[in-house]
Short mmCIF file of C-alpha atoms and ligand atoms in Angstrom, two decimals:
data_model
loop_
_atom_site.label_atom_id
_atom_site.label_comp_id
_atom_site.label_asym_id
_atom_site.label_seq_id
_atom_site.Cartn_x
_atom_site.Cartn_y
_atom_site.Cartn_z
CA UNK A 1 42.92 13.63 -76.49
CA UNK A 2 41.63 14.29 -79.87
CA UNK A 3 38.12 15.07 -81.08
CA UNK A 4 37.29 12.33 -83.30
CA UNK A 5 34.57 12.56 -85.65
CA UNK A 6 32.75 10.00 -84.07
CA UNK A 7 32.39 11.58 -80.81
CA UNK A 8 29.24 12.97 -79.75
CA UNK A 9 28.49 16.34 -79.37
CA UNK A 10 27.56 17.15 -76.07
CA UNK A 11 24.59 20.63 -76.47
CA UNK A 12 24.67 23.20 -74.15
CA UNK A 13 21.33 23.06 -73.73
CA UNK A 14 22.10 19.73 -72.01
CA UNK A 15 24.29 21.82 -69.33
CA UNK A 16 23.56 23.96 -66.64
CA UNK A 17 21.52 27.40 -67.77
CA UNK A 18 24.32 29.50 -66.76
CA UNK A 19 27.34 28.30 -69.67
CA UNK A 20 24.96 30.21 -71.86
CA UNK A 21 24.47 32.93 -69.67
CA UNK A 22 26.03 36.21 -71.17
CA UNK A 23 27.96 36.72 -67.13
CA UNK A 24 30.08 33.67 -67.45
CA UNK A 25 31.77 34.63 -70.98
CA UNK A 26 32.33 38.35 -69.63
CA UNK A 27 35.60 37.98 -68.07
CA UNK A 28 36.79 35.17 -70.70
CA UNK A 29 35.93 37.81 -73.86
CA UNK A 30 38.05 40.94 -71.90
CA UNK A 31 40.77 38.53 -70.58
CA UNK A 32 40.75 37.36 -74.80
CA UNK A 33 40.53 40.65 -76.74
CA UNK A 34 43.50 42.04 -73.76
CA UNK A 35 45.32 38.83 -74.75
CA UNK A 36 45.30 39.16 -78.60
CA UNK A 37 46.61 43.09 -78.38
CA UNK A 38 48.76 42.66 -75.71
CA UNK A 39 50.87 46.00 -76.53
CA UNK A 40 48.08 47.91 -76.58
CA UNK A 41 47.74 50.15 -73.22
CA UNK A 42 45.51 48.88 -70.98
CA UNK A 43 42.97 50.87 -68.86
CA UNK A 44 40.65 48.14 -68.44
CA UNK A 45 42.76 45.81 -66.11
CA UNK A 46 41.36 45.63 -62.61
CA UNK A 47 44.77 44.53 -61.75
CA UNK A 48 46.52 46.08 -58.85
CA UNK A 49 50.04 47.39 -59.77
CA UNK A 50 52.64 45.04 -60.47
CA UNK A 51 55.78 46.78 -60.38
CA UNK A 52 56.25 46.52 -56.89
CA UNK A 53 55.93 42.70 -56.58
CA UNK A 54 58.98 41.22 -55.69
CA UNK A 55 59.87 37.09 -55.61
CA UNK A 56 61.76 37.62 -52.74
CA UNK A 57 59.08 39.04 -51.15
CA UNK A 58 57.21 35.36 -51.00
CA UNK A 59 60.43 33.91 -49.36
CA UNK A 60 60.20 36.40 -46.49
CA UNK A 61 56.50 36.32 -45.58
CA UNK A 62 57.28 32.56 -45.58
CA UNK A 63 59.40 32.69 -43.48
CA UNK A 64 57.80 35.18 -40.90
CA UNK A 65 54.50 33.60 -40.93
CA UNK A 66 57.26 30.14 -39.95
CA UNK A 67 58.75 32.58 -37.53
CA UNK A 68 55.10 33.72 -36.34
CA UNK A 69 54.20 29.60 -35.82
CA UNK A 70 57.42 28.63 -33.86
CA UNK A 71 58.56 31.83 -31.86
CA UNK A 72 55.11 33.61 -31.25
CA UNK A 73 52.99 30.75 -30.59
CA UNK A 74 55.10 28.21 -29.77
CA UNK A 75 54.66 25.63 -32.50
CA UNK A 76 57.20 22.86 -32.53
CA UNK A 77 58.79 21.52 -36.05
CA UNK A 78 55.87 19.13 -36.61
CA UNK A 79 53.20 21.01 -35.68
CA UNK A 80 54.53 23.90 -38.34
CA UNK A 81 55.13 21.50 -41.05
CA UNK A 82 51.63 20.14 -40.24
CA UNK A 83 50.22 23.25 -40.90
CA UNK A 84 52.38 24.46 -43.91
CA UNK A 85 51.72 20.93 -45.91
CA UNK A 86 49.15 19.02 -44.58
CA UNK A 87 45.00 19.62 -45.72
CA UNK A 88 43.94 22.28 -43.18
CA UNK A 89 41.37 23.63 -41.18
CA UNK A 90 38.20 24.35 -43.50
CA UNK A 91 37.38 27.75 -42.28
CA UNK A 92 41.39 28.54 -42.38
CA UNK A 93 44.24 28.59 -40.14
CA UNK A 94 44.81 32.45 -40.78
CA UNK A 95 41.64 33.72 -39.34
CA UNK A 96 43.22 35.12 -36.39
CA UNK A 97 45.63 37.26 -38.69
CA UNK A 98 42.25 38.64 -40.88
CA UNK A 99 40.84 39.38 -37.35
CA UNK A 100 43.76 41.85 -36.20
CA UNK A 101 43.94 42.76 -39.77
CA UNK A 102 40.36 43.87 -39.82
CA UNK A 103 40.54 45.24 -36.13
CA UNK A 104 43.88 47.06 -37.36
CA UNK A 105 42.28 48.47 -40.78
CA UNK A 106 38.91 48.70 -40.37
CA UNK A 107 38.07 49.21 -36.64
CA UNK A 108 36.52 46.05 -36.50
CA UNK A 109 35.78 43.98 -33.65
CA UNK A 110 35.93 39.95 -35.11
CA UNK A 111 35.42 36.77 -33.73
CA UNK A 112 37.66 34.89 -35.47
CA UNK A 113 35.46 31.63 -35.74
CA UNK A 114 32.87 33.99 -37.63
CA UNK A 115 35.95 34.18 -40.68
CA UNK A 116 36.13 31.90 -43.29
CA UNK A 117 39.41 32.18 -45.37
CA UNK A 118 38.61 31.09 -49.00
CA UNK A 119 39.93 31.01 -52.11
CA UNK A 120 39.52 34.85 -53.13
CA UNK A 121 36.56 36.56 -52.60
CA UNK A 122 35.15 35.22 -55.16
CA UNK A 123 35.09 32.00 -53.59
CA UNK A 124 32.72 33.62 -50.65
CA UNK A 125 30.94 35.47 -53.00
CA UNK A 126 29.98 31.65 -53.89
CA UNK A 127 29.66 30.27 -50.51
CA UNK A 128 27.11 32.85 -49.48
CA UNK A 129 24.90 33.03 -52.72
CA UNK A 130 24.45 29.24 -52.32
CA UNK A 131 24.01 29.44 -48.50
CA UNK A 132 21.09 31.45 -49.41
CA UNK A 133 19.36 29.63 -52.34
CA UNK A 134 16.28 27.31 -50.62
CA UNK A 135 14.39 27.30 -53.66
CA UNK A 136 13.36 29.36 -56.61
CA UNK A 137 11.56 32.09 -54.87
CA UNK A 138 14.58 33.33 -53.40
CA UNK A 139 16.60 36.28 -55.08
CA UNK A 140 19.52 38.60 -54.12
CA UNK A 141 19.70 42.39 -55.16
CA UNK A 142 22.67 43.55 -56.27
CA UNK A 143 23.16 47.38 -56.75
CA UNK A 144 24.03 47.97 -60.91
CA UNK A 145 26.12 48.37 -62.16
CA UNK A 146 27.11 45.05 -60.60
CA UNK A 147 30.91 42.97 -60.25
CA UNK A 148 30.56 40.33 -63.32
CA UNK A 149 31.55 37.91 -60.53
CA UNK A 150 29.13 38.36 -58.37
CA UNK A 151 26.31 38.10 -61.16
CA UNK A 152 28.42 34.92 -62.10
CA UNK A 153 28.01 33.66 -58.89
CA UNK A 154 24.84 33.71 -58.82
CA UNK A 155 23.69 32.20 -61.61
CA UNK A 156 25.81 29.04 -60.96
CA UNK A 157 23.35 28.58 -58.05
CA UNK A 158 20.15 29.51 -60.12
CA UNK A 159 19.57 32.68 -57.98
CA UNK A 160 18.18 35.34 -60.06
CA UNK A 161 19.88 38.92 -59.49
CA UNK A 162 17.27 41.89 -59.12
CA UNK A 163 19.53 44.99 -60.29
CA UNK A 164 19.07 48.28 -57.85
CA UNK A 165 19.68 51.99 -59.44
CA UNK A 166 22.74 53.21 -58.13
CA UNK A 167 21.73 57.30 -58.62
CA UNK A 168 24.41 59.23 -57.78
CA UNK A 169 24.69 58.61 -54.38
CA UNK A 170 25.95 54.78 -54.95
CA UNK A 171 22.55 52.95 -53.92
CA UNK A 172 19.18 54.73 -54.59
CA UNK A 173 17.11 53.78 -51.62
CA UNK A 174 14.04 54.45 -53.18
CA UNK A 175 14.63 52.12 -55.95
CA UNK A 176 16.15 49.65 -53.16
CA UNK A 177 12.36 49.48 -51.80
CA UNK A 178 10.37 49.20 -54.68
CA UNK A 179 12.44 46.60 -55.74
CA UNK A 180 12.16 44.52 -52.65
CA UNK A 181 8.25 45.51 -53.09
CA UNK A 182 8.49 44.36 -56.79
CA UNK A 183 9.73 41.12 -55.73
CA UNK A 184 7.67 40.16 -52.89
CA UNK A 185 4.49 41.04 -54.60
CA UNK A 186 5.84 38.66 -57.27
CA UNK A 187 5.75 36.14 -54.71
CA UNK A 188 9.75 36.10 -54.49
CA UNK A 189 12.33 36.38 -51.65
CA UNK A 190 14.66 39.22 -51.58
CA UNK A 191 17.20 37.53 -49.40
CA UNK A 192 20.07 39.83 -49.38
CA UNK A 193 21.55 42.91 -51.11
CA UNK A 194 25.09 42.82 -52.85
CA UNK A 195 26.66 46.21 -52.32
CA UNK A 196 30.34 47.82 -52.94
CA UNK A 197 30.26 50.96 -50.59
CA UNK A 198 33.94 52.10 -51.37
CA UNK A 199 34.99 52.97 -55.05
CA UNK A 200 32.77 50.33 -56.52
CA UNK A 201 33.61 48.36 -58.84
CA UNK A 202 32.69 49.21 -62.09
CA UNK A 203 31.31 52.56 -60.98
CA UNK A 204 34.16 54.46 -58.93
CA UNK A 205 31.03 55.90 -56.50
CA UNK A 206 30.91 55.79 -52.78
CA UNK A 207 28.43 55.33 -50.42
CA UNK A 208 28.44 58.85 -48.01
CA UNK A 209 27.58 58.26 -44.35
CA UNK A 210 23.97 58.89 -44.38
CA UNK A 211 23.39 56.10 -47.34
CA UNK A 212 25.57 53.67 -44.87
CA UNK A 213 23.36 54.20 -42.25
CA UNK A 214 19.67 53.99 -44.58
CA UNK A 215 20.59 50.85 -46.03
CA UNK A 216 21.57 49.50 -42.38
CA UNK A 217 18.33 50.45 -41.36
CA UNK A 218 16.30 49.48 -44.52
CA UNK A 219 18.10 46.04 -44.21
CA UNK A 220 16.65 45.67 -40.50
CA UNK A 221 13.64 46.90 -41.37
CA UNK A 222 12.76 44.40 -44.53
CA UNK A 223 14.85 41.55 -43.04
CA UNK A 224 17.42 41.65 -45.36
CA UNK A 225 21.42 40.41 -45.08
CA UNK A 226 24.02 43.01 -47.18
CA UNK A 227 26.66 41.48 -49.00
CA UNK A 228 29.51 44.24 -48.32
CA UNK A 229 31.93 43.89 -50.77
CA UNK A 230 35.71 45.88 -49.90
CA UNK A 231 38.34 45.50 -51.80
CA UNK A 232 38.64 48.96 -52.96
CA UNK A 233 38.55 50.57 -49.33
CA UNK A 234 42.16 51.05 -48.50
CA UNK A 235 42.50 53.09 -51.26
CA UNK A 236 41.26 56.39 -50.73
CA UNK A 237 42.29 59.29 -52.62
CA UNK A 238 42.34 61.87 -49.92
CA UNK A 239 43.32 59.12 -47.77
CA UNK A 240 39.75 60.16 -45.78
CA UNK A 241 37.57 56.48 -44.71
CA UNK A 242 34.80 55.94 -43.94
CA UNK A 243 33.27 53.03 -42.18
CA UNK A 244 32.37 49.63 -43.48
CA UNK A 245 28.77 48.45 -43.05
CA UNK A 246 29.97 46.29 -41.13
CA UNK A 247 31.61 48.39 -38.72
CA UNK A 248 28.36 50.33 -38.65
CA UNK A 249 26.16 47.09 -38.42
CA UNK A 250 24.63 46.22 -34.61
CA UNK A 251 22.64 43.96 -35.20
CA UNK A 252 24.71 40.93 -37.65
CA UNK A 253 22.67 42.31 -40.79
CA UNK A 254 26.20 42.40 -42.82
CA UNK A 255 28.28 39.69 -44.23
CA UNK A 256 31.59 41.22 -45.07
CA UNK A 257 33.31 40.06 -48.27
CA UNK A 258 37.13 40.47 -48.39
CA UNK A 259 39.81 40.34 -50.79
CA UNK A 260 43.53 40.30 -50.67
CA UNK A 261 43.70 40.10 -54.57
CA UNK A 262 44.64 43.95 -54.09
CA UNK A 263 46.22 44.69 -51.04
CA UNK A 264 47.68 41.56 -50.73
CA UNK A 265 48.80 39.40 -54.24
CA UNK A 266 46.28 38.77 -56.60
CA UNK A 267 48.18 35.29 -56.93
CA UNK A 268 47.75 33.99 -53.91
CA UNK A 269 43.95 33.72 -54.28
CA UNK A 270 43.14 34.49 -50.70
CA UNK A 271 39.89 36.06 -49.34
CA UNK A 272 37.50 35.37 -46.73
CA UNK A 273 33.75 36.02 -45.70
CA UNK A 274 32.77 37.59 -42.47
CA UNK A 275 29.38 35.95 -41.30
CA UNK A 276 28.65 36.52 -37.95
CA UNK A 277 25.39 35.77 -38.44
CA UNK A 278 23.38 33.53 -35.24
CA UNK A 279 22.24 30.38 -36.65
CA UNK A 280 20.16 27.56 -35.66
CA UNK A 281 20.30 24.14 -36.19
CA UNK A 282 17.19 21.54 -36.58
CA UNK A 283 18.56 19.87 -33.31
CA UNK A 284 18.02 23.30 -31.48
CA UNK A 285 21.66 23.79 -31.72
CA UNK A 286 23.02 27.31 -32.65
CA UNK A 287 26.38 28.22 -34.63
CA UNK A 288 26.92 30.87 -36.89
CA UNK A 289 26.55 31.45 -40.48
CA UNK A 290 29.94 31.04 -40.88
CA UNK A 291 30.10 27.13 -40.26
CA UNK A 292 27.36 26.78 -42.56
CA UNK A 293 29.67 28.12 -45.55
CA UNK A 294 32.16 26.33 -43.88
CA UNK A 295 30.55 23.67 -45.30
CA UNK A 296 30.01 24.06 -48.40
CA UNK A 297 33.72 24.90 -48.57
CA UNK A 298 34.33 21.88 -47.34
CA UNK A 299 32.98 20.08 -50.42
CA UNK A 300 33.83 22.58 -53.00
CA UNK A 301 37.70 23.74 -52.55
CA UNK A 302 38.11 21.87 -48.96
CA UNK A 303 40.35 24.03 -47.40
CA UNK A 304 42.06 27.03 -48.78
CA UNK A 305 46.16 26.30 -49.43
CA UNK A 306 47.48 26.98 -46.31
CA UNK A 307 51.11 27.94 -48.16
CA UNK A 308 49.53 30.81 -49.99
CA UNK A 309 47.97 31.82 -46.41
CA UNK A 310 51.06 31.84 -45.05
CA UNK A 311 52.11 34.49 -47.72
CA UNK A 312 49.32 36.52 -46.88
CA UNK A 313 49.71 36.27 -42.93
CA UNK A 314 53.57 36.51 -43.93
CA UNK A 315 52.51 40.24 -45.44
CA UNK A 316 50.11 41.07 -42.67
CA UNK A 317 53.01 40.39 -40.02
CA UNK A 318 55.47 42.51 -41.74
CA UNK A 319 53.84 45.26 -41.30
CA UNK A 320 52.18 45.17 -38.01
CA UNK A 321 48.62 43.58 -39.73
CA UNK A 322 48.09 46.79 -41.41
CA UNK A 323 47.45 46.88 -45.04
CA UNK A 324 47.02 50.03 -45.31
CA UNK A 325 51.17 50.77 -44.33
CA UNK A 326 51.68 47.53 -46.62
CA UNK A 327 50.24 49.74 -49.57
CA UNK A 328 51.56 53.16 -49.13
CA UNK A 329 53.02 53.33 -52.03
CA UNK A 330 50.14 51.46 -53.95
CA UNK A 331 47.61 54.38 -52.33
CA UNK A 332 49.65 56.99 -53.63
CA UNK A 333 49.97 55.70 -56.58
CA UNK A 334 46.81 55.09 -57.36
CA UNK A 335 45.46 58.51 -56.06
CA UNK A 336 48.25 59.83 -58.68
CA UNK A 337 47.06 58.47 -61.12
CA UNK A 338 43.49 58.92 -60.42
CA UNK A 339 43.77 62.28 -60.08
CA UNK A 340 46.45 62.70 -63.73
CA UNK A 341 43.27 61.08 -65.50
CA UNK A 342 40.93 63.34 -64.31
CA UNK A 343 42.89 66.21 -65.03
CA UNK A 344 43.23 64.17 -68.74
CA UNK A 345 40.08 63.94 -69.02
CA UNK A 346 39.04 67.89 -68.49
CA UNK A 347 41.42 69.12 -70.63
CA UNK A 348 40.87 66.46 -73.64
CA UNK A 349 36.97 66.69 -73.41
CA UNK A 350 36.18 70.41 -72.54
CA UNK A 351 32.11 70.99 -72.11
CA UNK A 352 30.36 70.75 -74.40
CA UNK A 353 32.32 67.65 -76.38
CA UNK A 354 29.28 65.57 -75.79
CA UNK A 355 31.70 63.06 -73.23
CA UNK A 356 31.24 63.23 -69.48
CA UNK A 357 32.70 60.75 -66.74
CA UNK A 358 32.40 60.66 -62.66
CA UNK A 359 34.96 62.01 -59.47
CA UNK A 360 35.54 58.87 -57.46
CA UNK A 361 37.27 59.61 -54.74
CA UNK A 362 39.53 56.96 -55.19
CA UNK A 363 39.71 52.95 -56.02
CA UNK A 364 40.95 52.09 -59.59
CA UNK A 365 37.94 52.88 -61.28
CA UNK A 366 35.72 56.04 -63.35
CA UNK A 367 33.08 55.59 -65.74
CA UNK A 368 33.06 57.59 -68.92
CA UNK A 369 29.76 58.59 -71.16
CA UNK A 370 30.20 59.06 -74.74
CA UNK A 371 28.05 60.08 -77.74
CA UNK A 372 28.26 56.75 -79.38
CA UNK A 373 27.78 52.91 -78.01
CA UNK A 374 30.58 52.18 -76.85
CA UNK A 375 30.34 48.34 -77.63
CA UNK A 376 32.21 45.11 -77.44
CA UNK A 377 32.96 45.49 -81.71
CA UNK A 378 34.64 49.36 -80.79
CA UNK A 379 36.76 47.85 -77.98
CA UNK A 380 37.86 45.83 -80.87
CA UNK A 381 38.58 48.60 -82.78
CA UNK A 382 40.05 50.33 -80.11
CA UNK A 383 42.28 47.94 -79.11
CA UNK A 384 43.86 47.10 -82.76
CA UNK A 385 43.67 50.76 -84.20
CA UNK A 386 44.92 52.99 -81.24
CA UNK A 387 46.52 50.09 -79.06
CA UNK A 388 43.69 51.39 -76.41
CA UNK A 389 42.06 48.62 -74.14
CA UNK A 390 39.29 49.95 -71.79
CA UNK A 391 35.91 47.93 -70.81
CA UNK A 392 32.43 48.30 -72.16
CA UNK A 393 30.02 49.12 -69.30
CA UNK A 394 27.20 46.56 -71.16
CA UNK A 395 29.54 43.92 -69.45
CA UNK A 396 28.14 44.94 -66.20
CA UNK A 397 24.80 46.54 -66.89
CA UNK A 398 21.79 45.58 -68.79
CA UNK A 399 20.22 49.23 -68.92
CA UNK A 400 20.44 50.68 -72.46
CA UNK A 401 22.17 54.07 -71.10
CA UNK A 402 25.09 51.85 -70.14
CA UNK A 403 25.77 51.41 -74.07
CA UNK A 404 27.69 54.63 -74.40
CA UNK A 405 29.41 54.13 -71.28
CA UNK A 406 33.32 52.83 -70.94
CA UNK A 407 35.25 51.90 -67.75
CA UNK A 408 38.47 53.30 -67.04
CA UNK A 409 40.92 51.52 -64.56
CA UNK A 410 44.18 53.65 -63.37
CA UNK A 411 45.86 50.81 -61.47
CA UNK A 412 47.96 49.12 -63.84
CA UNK A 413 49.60 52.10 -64.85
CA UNK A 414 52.29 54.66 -65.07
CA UNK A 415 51.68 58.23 -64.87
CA UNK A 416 52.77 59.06 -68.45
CA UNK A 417 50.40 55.81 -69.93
CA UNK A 418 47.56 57.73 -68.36
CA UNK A 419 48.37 60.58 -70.02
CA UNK A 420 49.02 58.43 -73.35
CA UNK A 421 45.91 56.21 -72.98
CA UNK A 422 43.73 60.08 -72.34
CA UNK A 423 45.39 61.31 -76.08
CA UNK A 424 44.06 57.49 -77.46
CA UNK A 425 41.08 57.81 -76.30
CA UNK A 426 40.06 61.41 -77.07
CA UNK A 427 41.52 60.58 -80.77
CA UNK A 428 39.23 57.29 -80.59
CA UNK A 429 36.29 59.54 -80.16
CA UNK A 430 37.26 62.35 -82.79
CA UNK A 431 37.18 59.68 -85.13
CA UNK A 432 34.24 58.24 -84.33
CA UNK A 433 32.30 61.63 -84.59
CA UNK A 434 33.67 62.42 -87.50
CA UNK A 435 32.55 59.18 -89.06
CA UNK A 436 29.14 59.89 -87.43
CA UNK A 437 28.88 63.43 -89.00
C1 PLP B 1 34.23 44.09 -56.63
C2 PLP B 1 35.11 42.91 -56.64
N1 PLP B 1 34.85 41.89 -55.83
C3 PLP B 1 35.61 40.79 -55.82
C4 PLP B 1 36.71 40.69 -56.63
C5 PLP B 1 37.45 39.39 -56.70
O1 PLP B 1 38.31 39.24 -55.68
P1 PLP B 1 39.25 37.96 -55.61
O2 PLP B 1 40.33 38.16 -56.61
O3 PLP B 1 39.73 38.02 -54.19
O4 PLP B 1 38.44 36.74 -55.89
C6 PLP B 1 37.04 41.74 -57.49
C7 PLP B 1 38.19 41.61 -58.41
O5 PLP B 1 38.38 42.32 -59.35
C8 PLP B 1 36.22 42.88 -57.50
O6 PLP B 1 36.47 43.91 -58.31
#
């Protein structure tokens, strides 16, 4: 249809808050700017690598998850073609494949009725957010630098997002409770807190053992939920785990947020919530928090395909529901190249050169400081000058220190574009002081 002159203009001010909201045009910008310089190298991609998908591959989880249906559980013809075409099961017809996954993986005991299979993570990150808006004293802490999807999320349910220091350690507990004590003094409801414990996304940094087990206990203590978020986990440097919240958590305080976008195929869309959580019903009848997003599923995507669940479960067959042998070669390669750019990185930016960055121990991510802002125009620049495409930490932080920061990703790459994006970068930044000077 065209837009005739006589049309009326509909304002944004006449649509919900969050189209104006900074969050939702993040991701749309950084997809854009990658779009219009597509040559240039990218380390800002939080793709997983691509080489290694294969077409075929789709045909054959297909046909093991089929396989799976008919010779393992004893589905006949109709009942498989039931649940390959037909609308499914709202909560998923997977879950018990996420359960051994999870028991397989992460040590985790599930109850597969407590799963909810959605449409990526980022569909649960949804689910839950609006699970927990009641009204407008209710917020949800989020530690920051925080996913641009999650602060998305949340403002296309009008929850406000109180940001927590990370500090060094990941989550600064200190700042966690006066925070929480901010909020409730303001009258508000700190409802949950949105963490990444494993090689966070945009930070690279780690929760250690200790910090697990504090924010467990500060979550009991103020009544909180966690919103673990893991899709980073699997990929360890040193190939050394440690355990999820939730495998820590006793007493339901976790809901566990899972992706396959990157151990599974980004393109399936498939991720699911884990939300174990007791509750109860104004009839006096009990279920669990998970039927309550089942819900809202139910009236936002109502079910997730079942063909690209089959793909995953296809995936998770094939190698014995164990993600972590699916990606051996994505682990090492990342770790590789992980470790290439931190060697890069030394020997381009020796002390004293005014640029600093973190150690993760892994995941796809490192954050770099520099002696200049580091802005959405210089990505620009960056991109059409030296063919360099990286991510401005402003996208994911509003504190002002965060303006001379950049984000790093290794995943998309090759060992030798590492090594070339390192020699674009540091000549970037020679520039740019030299201008300054
Ligand atoms: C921290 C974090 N959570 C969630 C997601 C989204 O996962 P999905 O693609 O399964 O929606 C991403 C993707 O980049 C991510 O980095």
């Amino acid at each position: 249809m065209t837009h005739g002159t006589t049309a009326r203009a509909l304002s944004t001010d006449r649509l919900h808050a969050s189209l104006t909201d900074p969050a939702l045009d993040s991701m749309n910008f950084l997809n854009e700017v990658a779009g219009r310089y597509p040559d240039a190298l990218s380390l800002a991609a939080g793709r997983p690598y691509e080489e290694f998908f294969e077409i075929e591959d789709v045909h054959r989880y297909l046909r093991r998850y089929e396989h799976h249906l008919t010779q393992e559980r004893g589905l006949g013809p109709a009942e498989v073609r039931r649940v390959f075409f037909q609308y499914g099961r709202t909560k998923g017809v997977i879950h018990d494949l996420v359960a051994r996954n999870l028991a397989v993986d992460e040590g985790l005991t599930v109850d597969p009725d407590a799963l909810v299979v959605t449409v990526g993570c980022q569909e649960a990150m949804f689910l839950v957010l609006r699970a927990l808006r009641t009204d407008e004293r209710d917020v949800v802490l989020a530690v920051a630098p925080t996913y641009v999807g999650l602060t998305g999320a949340a403002r296309l349910v009008d929850l406000p997002v109180r940001t927590v220091r990370s500090g060094a350690g990941g989550v600064d507990l200190d700042d966690l409770a006066a925070v929480v004590r901010q909020a409730r003094a303001e009258g508000l409801r700190p409802r949950a807190c949105y963490v990444l414990p494993d090689h966070a996304n945009p930070s690279g940094l780690s929760l250690d053992l200790a910090t697990r087990h504090a924010l467990l206990d500060f979550a009991e203590r103020e009544d909180l939920l966690l919103l673990e978020d893991n899709p980073y986990g699997l990929f360890s440097a040193g190939g050394e785990r440690l355990p999820t919240l939730k495998a820590l958590d006793t007493n339901h305080r976790v809901v566990y947020l899972g992706s396959y976008a990157k151990t599974g195929l980004p393109g399936a869309r498939i991720g699911f919530a884990l939300a174990d959580q007791p509750v109860t019903r104004p009839d006096g009848s009990t279920g669990l928090l998970a039927d309550e997003l089942a819900k809202i599923k139910s009236m936002l995507t109502v079910n997730t395909s079942p063909i690209a669940q089959a793909v995953i479960a296809g995936k998770l067959l094939e190698h014995g529901g164990s993600l972590r042998e699916a990606n051996a070669r994505e682990i090492d390669r990342y770790a590789r190249n992980m470790k290439r750019l931190l060697a890069e990185l030394a020997a381009a930016f020796p002390a004293g050169s005014g640029v600093t960055w973190n150690e993760p121990g892994g995941g796809f991510f490192l954050v770099v400081s520099v002696p200049f802002e580091a802005d959405d125009a210089l990505l620009e620049l960056s991109a059409g000058r030296y063919g360099l495409l990286w991510t401005p930490m402003r996208h994911f932080h509003d504190d002002p220190s965060s303006l001379r920061q950049l984000r790093l990703s290794v995943s998309l790459l090759e060992e030798d574009e590492v090594v070339e994006g390192v020699r674009r970068l540091a000549e970037l930044v020679a520039d740019r002081r030299r201008d300054a000077a």
